[in-house]
């Protein structure tokens, strides 16, 4: 996110526009928490994780009178346009803040920049943070794989992804895992347990003597708690392998949790943040509003929903309302993209095991 803040600041200042940062998102706007952003304020931030402006949840922003207060603060501060960097909540707030039905005849201009490690925003191929999170998962899994291989063990590794299994799916491929569990598959608990047990037994059969390690990546959004999953899998493995040493078939669990959300941004994330920040602020400077800067959408973008940015052939400016609508069906697992992801995984599931 810092890369986007830096790029937006530098490009706007080069165009002769004053830039301020709002700390802690919508909460900071309500608290009038503005900080000036000059060139020297953003120079070294590119390599820092998280966001130098901070972040906060702000449930009250759903209320019209709270947004009226926010608009009054912007007017008093002389702010004409906002680059809103964040996920579904932040972008929903941006859309409502600039809604002409409630903002009168001079609503603030808003252009969003997608930032969510879950990659759960519609009409963008990637959001800021996804690549860094994947690199963290891959590094952690490579380390876990050493123990798993040395001890012939099965590990279930839980990664973030509340509504969307993207991180679990892609990191399973990047890690060479044996199975990925994600909410889009919509599997019942007993089916999940059977799937894990079948995977473990298939690996053990294939590798009669050595390296019988099994790595299973589970998305947080799969509602079965990981400890219950482990207990059910262990019980079933004992039942189906009565002659095996109990310790040789016992699974281990690692929950990566917030480790996945921090750390120095990868080179690609720095580039992505910079490019999206550039495209977003240039759109604002050109008077555009209700848009999101997007990175090469993996799905068709209908002509009515957006167009390629003239400043970057890999970036699009898509209609914010269309993004929010697509996000809603994506996280419900019902969008064509969510269905394609789940279907593609079903097709390669057997191959993952080979
Ligand atoms: O940003 C989304 C997310 O990473 C989810 O995958 C996860 O459930 C959530 O954030 C955790 O949020 P919090 O830090 O508020 O617990």
Short mmCIF file of C-alpha atoms and ligand atoms in Angstrom, two decimals:
data_model
loop_
_atom_site.label_atom_id
_atom_site.label_comp_id
_atom_site.label_asym_id
_atom_site.label_seq_id
_atom_site.Cartn_x
_atom_site.Cartn_y
_atom_site.Cartn_z
CA UNK A 1 0.00 0.00 0.00
CA UNK A 2 2.91 2.33 0.67
CA UNK A 3 4.00 2.03 -2.95
CA UNK A 4 0.57 3.29 -4.03
CA UNK A 5 0.68 6.16 -1.51
CA UNK A 6 4.13 7.12 -2.74
CA UNK A 7 3.28 6.97 -6.45
CA UNK A 8 0.02 8.90 -6.04
CA UNK A 9 1.79 11.57 -3.99
CA UNK A 10 4.70 12.00 -6.37
CA UNK A 11 2.56 12.11 -9.52
CA UNK A 12 0.06 14.57 -8.01
CA UNK A 13 2.79 16.83 -6.66
CA UNK A 14 4.55 16.80 -10.03
CA UNK A 15 1.25 18.03 -11.48
CA UNK A 16 1.29 20.90 -8.97
CA UNK A 17 -1.42 19.50 -6.71
CA UNK A 18 -1.23 19.53 -2.91
CA UNK A 19 -1.47 16.11 -1.28
CA UNK A 20 -2.55 15.13 2.21
CA UNK A 21 -2.78 11.69 3.75
CA UNK A 22 -5.71 10.63 5.91
CA UNK A 23 -4.65 8.43 8.80
CA UNK A 24 -6.57 5.24 9.63
CA UNK A 25 -8.91 5.46 6.65
CA UNK A 26 -12.52 6.49 7.16
CA UNK A 27 -12.01 6.64 10.93
CA UNK A 28 -9.25 9.21 10.50
CA UNK A 29 -11.38 11.23 8.10
CA UNK A 30 -14.09 11.49 10.78
CA UNK A 31 -11.45 12.48 13.34
CA UNK A 32 -9.92 15.07 10.99
CA UNK A 33 -6.61 13.17 11.13
CA UNK A 34 -4.86 14.72 8.12
CA UNK A 35 -1.11 14.71 7.52
CA UNK A 36 0.69 16.63 4.78
CA UNK A 37 2.40 14.39 2.23
CA UNK A 38 5.42 16.01 0.67
CA UNK A 39 8.03 14.32 -1.50
CA UNK A 40 10.34 13.70 1.47
CA UNK A 41 7.49 12.10 3.45
CA UNK A 42 7.07 9.28 0.96
CA UNK A 43 10.61 8.75 -0.22
CA UNK A 44 11.63 5.69 1.81
CA UNK A 45 8.22 4.12 2.40
CA UNK A 46 8.28 1.84 -0.63
CA UNK A 47 10.05 -0.94 1.21
CA UNK A 48 7.89 -0.84 4.34
CA UNK A 49 5.08 -3.34 4.93
CA UNK A 50 1.52 -2.33 5.83
CA UNK A 51 0.68 1.33 5.39
CA UNK A 52 2.35 4.38 6.89
CA UNK A 53 -1.09 5.98 7.14
CA UNK A 54 -2.50 3.19 9.30
CA UNK A 55 -5.80 1.39 8.88
CA UNK A 56 -8.96 0.88 10.93
CA UNK A 57 -12.39 -0.64 10.71
CA UNK A 58 -15.16 1.99 10.71
CA UNK A 59 -18.62 0.45 10.91
CA UNK A 60 -20.34 3.85 11.45
CA UNK A 61 -19.46 4.80 7.89
CA UNK A 62 -22.54 2.83 6.83
CA UNK A 63 -24.66 5.65 8.32
CA UNK A 64 -25.66 8.56 6.11
CA UNK A 65 -25.18 11.21 8.84
CA UNK A 66 -21.66 9.96 9.51
CA UNK A 67 -20.84 10.30 5.82
CA UNK A 68 -22.36 13.81 5.85
CA UNK A 69 -19.88 14.67 8.59
CA UNK A 70 -17.04 13.15 6.51
CA UNK A 71 -18.02 15.25 3.48
CA UNK A 72 -18.11 18.38 5.64
CA UNK A 73 -14.56 17.63 6.83
CA UNK A 74 -13.38 17.23 3.23
CA UNK A 75 -15.00 20.51 2.19
CA UNK A 76 -13.47 22.38 5.14
CA UNK A 77 -10.08 20.91 4.25
CA UNK A 78 -10.49 21.84 0.58
CA UNK A 79 -10.07 18.24 -0.60
CA UNK A 80 -11.46 17.68 -4.11
CA UNK A 81 -10.48 14.10 -4.77
CA UNK A 82 -9.62 10.91 -2.92
CA UNK A 83 -7.49 7.92 -3.83
CA UNK A 84 -8.98 5.18 -1.66
CA UNK A 85 -6.63 2.25 -1.14
CA UNK A 86 -8.24 -0.83 0.37
CA UNK A 87 -10.58 -3.77 0.13
CA UNK A 88 -14.32 -4.24 -0.17
CA UNK A 89 -15.19 -2.16 2.94
CA UNK A 90 -13.04 0.82 1.94
CA UNK A 91 -14.32 0.84 -1.63
CA UNK A 92 -17.96 0.50 -0.53
CA UNK A 93 -17.36 3.56 1.67
CA UNK A 94 -15.87 5.45 -1.29
CA UNK A 95 -18.87 4.73 -3.47
CA UNK A 96 -21.30 5.92 -0.79
CA UNK A 97 -19.25 8.99 0.11
CA UNK A 98 -19.33 10.25 -3.46
CA UNK A 99 -22.91 9.21 -4.20
CA UNK A 100 -24.47 12.28 -5.87
CA UNK A 101 -27.85 11.40 -4.34
CA UNK A 102 -26.52 12.26 -0.92
CA UNK A 103 -23.46 14.40 -1.66
CA UNK A 104 -25.23 17.22 -3.50
CA UNK A 105 -23.96 18.88 -6.64
CA UNK A 106 -20.24 18.80 -5.80
CA UNK A 107 -19.40 15.32 -4.51
CA UNK A 108 -15.72 14.53 -3.92
CA UNK A 109 -14.09 12.61 -6.77
CA UNK A 110 -13.11 9.06 -5.75
CA UNK A 111 -10.86 6.52 -7.43
CA UNK A 112 -10.07 3.25 -5.68
CA UNK A 113 -6.95 1.12 -5.60
CA UNK A 114 -7.54 -2.56 -4.74
CA UNK A 115 -5.58 -3.76 -1.70
CA UNK A 116 -6.49 -7.09 -0.10
CA UNK A 117 -4.26 -10.12 0.41
CA UNK A 118 -7.34 -12.30 -0.14
CA UNK A 119 -7.64 -11.22 -3.80
CA UNK A 120 -11.37 -11.05 -3.26
CA UNK A 121 -12.15 -7.91 -5.27
CA UNK A 122 -14.01 -8.10 -8.54
CA UNK A 123 -12.76 -6.92 -11.95
CA UNK A 124 -9.07 -6.92 -11.07
CA UNK A 125 -6.62 -9.74 -11.68
CA UNK A 126 -4.69 -8.89 -8.54
CA UNK A 127 -4.90 -6.64 -5.52
CA UNK A 128 -1.95 -5.13 -3.66
CA UNK A 129 -0.58 -7.53 -1.04
CA UNK A 130 -1.50 -10.81 -2.71
CA UNK A 131 1.96 -11.47 -4.13
CA UNK A 132 3.75 -10.68 -0.86
CA UNK A 133 1.31 -12.90 1.05
CA UNK A 134 1.88 -15.75 -1.40
CA UNK A 135 5.63 -15.41 -1.08
CA UNK A 136 5.30 -15.59 2.71
CA UNK A 137 3.14 -18.71 2.47
CA UNK A 138 5.55 -20.38 0.07
CA UNK A 139 8.52 -19.62 2.31
CA UNK A 140 6.71 -20.96 5.39
CA UNK A 141 5.54 -24.10 3.58
CA UNK A 142 9.02 -24.80 2.24
CA UNK A 143 10.25 -24.74 5.83
CA UNK A 144 7.41 -26.94 7.06
CA UNK A 145 8.07 -29.33 4.17
CA UNK A 146 11.55 -30.05 5.58
CA UNK A 147 10.07 -31.43 8.81
CA UNK A 148 7.22 -33.11 6.96
CA UNK A 149 9.69 -34.89 4.66
CA UNK A 150 12.16 -35.83 7.38
CA UNK A 151 9.40 -37.29 9.59
CA UNK A 152 7.08 -38.63 6.87
CA UNK A 153 4.37 -36.41 8.26
CA UNK A 154 1.13 -34.85 7.13
CA UNK A 155 0.69 -31.13 7.71
CA UNK A 156 -2.50 -29.12 7.38
CA UNK A 157 -1.48 -25.49 6.90
CA UNK A 158 -4.18 -22.83 7.27
CA UNK A 159 -3.75 -19.59 5.36
CA UNK A 160 -5.83 -16.39 5.42
CA UNK A 161 -8.76 -15.96 3.10
CA UNK A 162 -12.05 -15.36 4.86
CA UNK A 163 -14.38 -15.61 1.87
CA UNK A 164 -12.08 -16.43 -0.98
CA UNK A 165 -9.76 -19.41 -1.46
CA UNK A 166 -7.42 -17.72 -3.94
CA UNK A 167 -4.38 -17.71 -1.63
CA UNK A 168 -4.89 -21.37 -0.70
CA UNK A 169 -5.31 -22.43 -4.32
CA UNK A 170 -2.40 -20.55 -5.80
CA UNK A 171 0.00 -21.24 -2.98
CA UNK A 172 -0.87 -24.95 -3.13
CA UNK A 173 0.39 -24.94 -6.71
CA UNK A 174 3.46 -22.84 -5.92
CA UNK A 175 4.37 -25.04 -2.95
CA UNK A 176 3.71 -28.38 -4.66
CA UNK A 177 1.08 -29.27 -2.04
CA UNK A 178 -0.96 -32.45 -2.31
CA UNK A 179 -4.36 -30.90 -1.67
CA UNK A 180 -5.99 -27.47 -1.41
CA UNK A 181 -9.15 -26.85 0.60
CA UNK A 182 -11.12 -23.71 -0.20
CA UNK A 183 -14.63 -22.42 0.56
CA UNK A 184 -15.71 -22.17 -3.10
CA UNK A 185 -15.75 -25.98 -3.29
CA UNK A 186 -18.66 -25.95 -0.80
CA UNK A 187 -17.78 -29.42 0.55
CA UNK A 188 -19.38 -30.90 3.67
CA UNK A 189 -17.11 -31.74 6.61
CA UNK A 190 -17.24 -35.51 6.13
CA UNK A 191 -16.30 -35.11 2.45
CA UNK A 192 -13.33 -32.92 3.41
CA UNK A 193 -12.12 -35.48 5.94
CA UNK A 194 -12.44 -38.30 3.40
CA UNK A 195 -10.57 -36.25 0.83
CA UNK A 196 -7.66 -35.64 3.22
CA UNK A 197 -7.53 -39.28 4.35
CA UNK A 198 -7.59 -40.51 0.74
CA UNK A 199 -4.79 -38.10 -0.11
CA UNK A 200 -2.62 -39.27 2.80
CA UNK A 201 -3.18 -42.93 1.98
CA UNK A 202 -2.49 -42.38 -1.73
CA UNK A 203 0.83 -40.67 -0.96
CA UNK A 204 1.82 -43.38 1.50
CA UNK A 205 0.99 -46.10 -1.00
CA UNK A 206 2.93 -44.39 -3.75
CA UNK A 207 5.96 -43.65 -1.59
CA UNK A 208 6.35 -47.00 0.13
CA UNK A 209 9.50 -46.15 2.05
CA UNK A 210 10.58 -42.51 2.06
CA UNK A 211 9.44 -38.93 1.75
CA UNK A 212 5.86 -39.70 2.56
CA UNK A 213 5.17 -36.13 3.41
CA UNK A 214 1.77 -34.66 2.75
CA UNK A 215 1.10 -30.92 2.58
CA UNK A 216 -2.48 -29.75 2.64
CA UNK A 217 -3.26 -26.04 2.34
CA UNK A 218 -6.55 -25.01 3.90
CA UNK A 219 -8.15 -21.60 3.41
CA UNK A 220 -9.38 -19.93 6.57
CA UNK A 221 -12.79 -19.60 4.88
CA UNK A 222 -13.37 -23.37 5.01
CA UNK A 223 -15.59 -23.30 8.07
CA UNK A 224 -14.49 -26.60 9.66
CA UNK A 225 -12.11 -25.63 12.47
CA UNK A 226 -8.64 -26.96 11.84
CA UNK A 227 -8.34 -28.79 15.18
CA UNK A 228 -11.59 -30.65 14.55
CA UNK A 229 -10.33 -31.46 11.08
CA UNK A 230 -7.11 -32.90 12.52
CA UNK A 231 -8.94 -35.01 15.13
CA UNK A 232 -11.36 -36.41 12.53
CA UNK A 233 -8.57 -37.15 10.04
CA UNK A 234 -6.39 -38.85 12.67
CA UNK A 235 -9.28 -41.01 13.86
CA UNK A 236 -10.12 -42.09 10.33
CA UNK A 237 -6.49 -42.78 9.45
CA UNK A 238 -6.18 -45.03 12.50
CA UNK A 239 -9.33 -46.84 11.42
CA UNK A 240 -8.12 -47.33 7.87
CA UNK A 241 -4.49 -48.15 8.74
CA UNK A 242 -4.85 -50.29 11.88
CA UNK A 243 -1.30 -51.68 11.53
CA UNK A 244 0.47 -48.32 11.25
CA UNK A 245 2.37 -46.86 14.20
CA UNK A 246 -0.03 -44.18 15.57
CA UNK A 247 2.73 -41.56 15.55
CA UNK A 248 3.47 -42.26 11.88
CA UNK A 249 0.00 -41.27 10.73
CA UNK A 250 -0.73 -38.42 13.10
CA UNK A 251 -1.21 -35.07 11.35
CA UNK A 252 0.21 -31.71 12.43
CA UNK A 253 -1.46 -28.33 12.08
CA UNK A 254 0.07 -24.90 11.43
CA UNK A 255 -2.08 -21.77 11.28
CA UNK A 256 -0.11 -19.04 9.53
CA UNK A 257 -2.66 -16.33 10.46
CA UNK A 258 -1.47 -12.73 10.49
CA UNK A 259 2.10 -13.72 9.59
CA UNK A 260 0.74 -13.80 6.04
CA UNK A 261 -0.43 -10.19 6.18
CA UNK A 262 2.82 -8.46 7.03
CA UNK A 263 6.41 -8.14 5.95
CA UNK A 264 8.36 -6.25 3.36
CA UNK A 265 6.48 -6.04 0.09
CA UNK A 266 7.74 -8.20 -2.77
CA UNK A 267 9.26 -6.50 -5.81
CA UNK A 268 6.10 -7.28 -7.76
CA UNK A 269 3.84 -5.73 -5.11
CA UNK A 270 5.96 -2.57 -5.10
CA UNK A 271 5.58 -2.36 -8.84
CA UNK A 272 1.85 -3.13 -8.74
CA UNK A 273 1.19 -0.54 -6.02
CA UNK A 274 3.21 2.06 -7.91
CA UNK A 275 1.44 1.40 -11.19
CA UNK A 276 -2.06 1.37 -9.72
CA UNK A 277 -1.31 4.50 -7.66
CA UNK A 278 -0.09 6.24 -10.79
CA UNK A 279 -3.15 5.27 -12.84
CA UNK A 280 -5.58 6.14 -10.02
CA UNK A 281 -4.20 9.60 -9.33
CA UNK A 282 -3.97 10.46 -13.02
CA UNK A 283 -7.63 9.49 -13.37
CA UNK A 284 -8.49 11.86 -10.51
CA UNK A 285 -6.40 14.62 -12.04
CA UNK A 286 -8.34 14.11 -15.28
CA UNK A 287 -11.62 14.62 -13.39
CA UNK A 288 -12.72 10.96 -13.31
CA UNK A 289 -14.69 9.57 -10.40
CA UNK A 290 -16.40 6.37 -9.20
CA UNK A 291 -13.63 4.25 -10.71
CA UNK A 292 -11.14 1.68 -9.47
CA UNK A 293 -7.67 1.22 -10.96
CA UNK A 294 -7.49 -2.47 -11.84
CA UNK A 295 -4.74 -4.86 -12.85
CA UNK A 296 -5.51 -6.90 -15.97
CA UNK A 297 -8.83 -8.46 -15.08
CA UNK A 298 -8.88 -12.26 -15.46
CA UNK A 299 -12.51 -12.01 -16.59
CA UNK A 300 -14.03 -10.13 -19.48
CA UNK A 301 -14.55 -6.46 -18.61
CA UNK A 302 -17.69 -5.35 -20.45
CA UNK A 303 -17.14 -2.12 -22.39
CA UNK A 304 -19.73 -0.42 -20.18
CA UNK A 305 -17.76 -1.34 -17.03
CA UNK A 306 -14.36 0.06 -17.89
CA UNK A 307 -11.52 0.90 -20.24
CA UNK A 308 -7.77 0.52 -20.38
CA UNK A 309 -5.81 3.36 -18.79
CA UNK A 310 -4.04 5.51 -21.38
CA UNK A 311 -1.10 5.68 -18.94
CA UNK A 312 -0.45 1.95 -18.47
CA UNK A 313 -1.46 -0.85 -20.85
CA UNK A 314 -1.70 -3.37 -17.97
CA UNK A 315 -4.11 -1.24 -15.95
CA UNK A 316 -7.78 -0.55 -16.36
CA UNK A 317 -10.17 1.99 -14.91
CA UNK A 318 -13.31 0.13 -14.01
CA UNK A 319 -16.62 1.35 -12.73
CA UNK A 320 -16.65 1.21 -8.92
CA UNK A 321 -20.27 0.11 -8.74
CA UNK A 322 -19.51 -2.77 -11.13
CA UNK A 323 -16.50 -3.73 -8.98
CA UNK A 324 -18.64 -3.88 -5.84
CA UNK A 325 -21.34 -5.92 -7.59
CA UNK A 326 -18.75 -8.37 -8.93
CA UNK A 327 -17.05 -8.57 -5.52
CA UNK A 328 -20.33 -9.54 -3.90
CA UNK A 329 -20.85 -12.53 -6.17
CA UNK A 330 -17.15 -13.42 -6.11
CA UNK A 331 -17.07 -13.79 -2.32
CA UNK A 332 -20.36 -15.68 -2.42
CA UNK A 333 -18.56 -18.12 -4.75
CA UNK A 334 -21.15 -17.45 -7.48
CA UNK A 335 -19.28 -15.32 -10.02
CA UNK A 336 -18.08 -16.96 -13.25
CA UNK A 337 -14.49 -16.41 -12.03
CA UNK A 338 -15.12 -18.05 -8.63
CA UNK A 339 -16.79 -20.98 -10.37
CA UNK A 340 -13.97 -21.26 -12.87
CA UNK A 341 -11.38 -21.30 -10.08
CA UNK A 342 -13.20 -24.04 -8.18
CA UNK A 343 -13.77 -26.04 -11.38
CA UNK A 344 -10.17 -25.69 -12.51
CA UNK A 345 -9.02 -27.03 -9.16
CA UNK A 346 -11.36 -29.99 -9.31
CA UNK A 347 -9.84 -30.82 -12.70
CA UNK A 348 -6.25 -30.73 -11.46
CA UNK A 349 -6.90 -32.30 -8.04
CA UNK A 350 -5.74 -35.76 -9.12
CA UNK A 351 -2.72 -34.28 -10.87
CA UNK A 352 -1.68 -32.47 -7.68
CA UNK A 353 -1.28 -35.83 -6.06
CA UNK A 354 1.00 -37.30 -8.71
O1 LIG B 1 -7.95 -8.75 4.83
C1 LIG B 1 -8.76 -9.87 4.92
C2 LIG B 1 -8.23 -10.76 5.96
O2 LIG B 1 -6.90 -10.97 5.69
C3 LIG B 1 -8.98 -12.09 6.07
O3 LIG B 1 -8.42 -13.10 5.30
C4 LIG B 1 -8.91 -12.35 7.53
O4 LIG B 1 -9.99 -13.13 7.94
C5 LIG B 1 -8.99 -10.98 8.11
O5 LIG B 1 -8.33 -10.14 7.21
C6 LIG B 1 -8.40 -10.85 9.48
O6 LIG B 1 -8.76 -9.59 9.96
P1 LIG B 1 -8.39 -9.06 11.40
O7 LIG B 1 -6.96 -8.62 11.33
O8 LIG B 1 -9.32 -7.94 11.66
O9 LIG B 1 -8.52 -10.22 12.33
#
